[in-house]
Short mmCIF file of C-alpha atoms in Angstrom, two decimals:
data_model
loop_
_atom_site.label_atom_id
_atom_site.label_comp_id
_atom_site.label_asym_id
_atom_site.label_seq_id
_atom_site.Cartn_x
_atom_site.Cartn_y
_atom_site.Cartn_z
CA UNK A 1 21.26 -1.58 -4.41
CA UNK A 2 24.31 -3.57 -5.43
CA UNK A 3 27.27 -4.47 -3.25
CA UNK A 4 30.92 -4.43 -4.39
CA UNK A 5 30.44 -7.87 -6.00
CA UNK A 6 27.26 -6.74 -7.80
CA UNK A 7 25.00 -8.83 -5.57
CA UNK A 8 21.52 -7.36 -5.24
CA UNK A 9 20.57 -6.02 -1.82
CA UNK A 10 16.90 -5.39 -1.25
CA UNK A 11 15.99 -2.26 0.66
CA UNK A 12 12.88 -2.45 2.81
CA UNK A 13 10.12 0.10 2.31
CA UNK A 14 8.96 -0.77 5.80
CA UNK A 15 5.33 -1.28 4.76
CA UNK A 16 5.12 -4.69 6.43
CA UNK A 17 6.13 -3.13 9.74
CA UNK A 18 3.51 -0.36 9.51
CA UNK A 19 0.68 -2.85 9.89
CA UNK A 20 -0.14 -4.54 13.19
CA UNK A 21 -1.05 -7.98 11.88
CA UNK A 22 -1.94 -9.18 15.38
CA UNK A 23 -4.92 -6.83 15.69
CA UNK A 24 -6.38 -6.98 12.19
CA UNK A 25 -6.89 -9.63 9.61
CA UNK A 26 -6.40 -7.15 6.79
CA UNK A 27 -5.48 -3.55 6.17
CA UNK A 28 -8.04 -0.99 5.05
CA UNK A 29 -5.68 1.00 2.83
CA UNK A 30 -2.96 -0.39 0.58
CA UNK A 31 0.15 1.66 -0.10
CA UNK A 32 2.11 0.90 -3.23
CA UNK A 33 2.28 1.29 -6.97
CA UNK A 34 0.09 -0.91 -9.16
CA UNK A 35 2.17 -3.20 -11.31
CA UNK A 36 4.82 -3.54 -8.64
CA UNK A 37 2.58 -4.82 -5.85
CA UNK A 38 2.49 -8.49 -4.96
CA UNK A 39 -0.83 -10.03 -6.13
CA UNK A 40 -1.17 -11.88 -2.81
CA UNK A 41 -0.81 -8.56 -1.00
CA UNK A 42 -3.56 -7.08 -3.16
CA UNK A 43 -5.87 -9.99 -2.32
CA UNK A 44 -5.08 -10.34 1.37
CA UNK A 45 -4.13 -6.78 2.29
CA UNK A 46 -1.04 -8.13 4.08
CA UNK A 47 2.48 -6.92 3.38
CA UNK A 48 5.42 -9.22 3.88
CA UNK A 49 9.09 -9.60 3.07
CA UNK A 50 7.97 -11.66 0.08
CA UNK A 51 5.96 -8.65 -1.14
CA UNK A 52 9.14 -6.59 -1.23
CA UNK A 53 10.98 -9.38 -3.07
CA UNK A 54 8.17 -9.57 -5.65
CA UNK A 55 8.36 -5.80 -6.21
CA UNK A 56 12.13 -6.00 -6.64
CA UNK A 57 11.65 -8.78 -9.20
CA UNK A 58 9.26 -6.59 -11.19
CA UNK A 59 11.89 -3.82 -11.27
CA UNK A 60 14.49 -6.34 -12.52
CA UNK A 61 12.11 -7.53 -15.26
CA UNK A 62 11.37 -3.93 -16.21
CA UNK A 63 15.10 -3.31 -16.71
CA UNK A 64 15.69 -6.55 -18.63
CA UNK A 65 12.61 -6.29 -20.85
CA UNK A 66 12.51 -2.53 -21.38
CA UNK A 67 8.76 -2.51 -20.65
CA UNK A 68 6.58 -0.95 -18.01
CA UNK A 69 4.96 -3.33 -15.52
CA UNK A 70 1.44 -2.49 -16.72
CA UNK A 71 0.57 -1.71 -20.32
CA UNK A 72 -2.67 -1.88 -22.29
CA UNK A 73 -2.87 -5.15 -24.30
CA UNK A 74 -3.34 -3.17 -27.52
CA UNK A 75 0.09 -1.59 -27.00
CA UNK A 76 1.86 -4.86 -26.23
CA UNK A 77 0.20 -7.00 -28.88
CA UNK A 78 -0.05 -9.77 -26.28
CA UNK A 79 -2.90 -11.22 -24.27
CA UNK A 80 -1.27 -10.17 -20.99
CA UNK A 81 -0.90 -6.52 -20.04
CA UNK A 82 1.11 -7.24 -16.87
CA UNK A 83 4.85 -7.69 -17.40
CA UNK A 84 5.14 -10.66 -15.03
CA UNK A 85 2.31 -12.54 -16.77
CA UNK A 86 3.83 -11.82 -20.18
CA UNK A 87 7.25 -13.13 -19.13
CA UNK A 88 5.66 -16.27 -17.60
CA UNK A 89 3.77 -16.85 -20.87
CA UNK A 90 6.98 -16.62 -22.89
CA UNK A 91 8.74 -18.92 -20.43
CA UNK A 92 5.93 -21.47 -20.68
CA UNK A 93 6.29 -21.55 -24.46
CA UNK A 94 10.10 -21.89 -24.33
CA UNK A 95 10.61 -18.37 -25.70
CA UNK A 96 11.97 -16.57 -22.63
CA UNK A 97 14.77 -14.95 -24.67
CA UNK A 98 12.01 -13.01 -26.46
CA UNK A 99 11.48 -11.00 -23.28
CA UNK A 100 14.93 -9.40 -23.46
CA UNK A 101 15.16 -5.82 -24.70
CA UNK A 102 17.78 -6.17 -27.41
#
């Protein structure tokens, strides 16, 4: 969501609150959409506020780049099929403007 000054406001899916982290070291079932889920969450099974921020960032990149978060490498023509990895690769080579959907 955006406020009156167009500042982004992140809504909480509440997934981090659904898990009792005091009783378990990891969850047995992950809830989320591949491509939008925080890689640390996928590895650890723990949701956090940072997981929601990561997912929001993927949505922002999707809007800016005009690409889906996950695409087969043969469709993208790049070594990375995940949008975040592709953008980081461009950034690392000083070609971040190439990510924009123009």
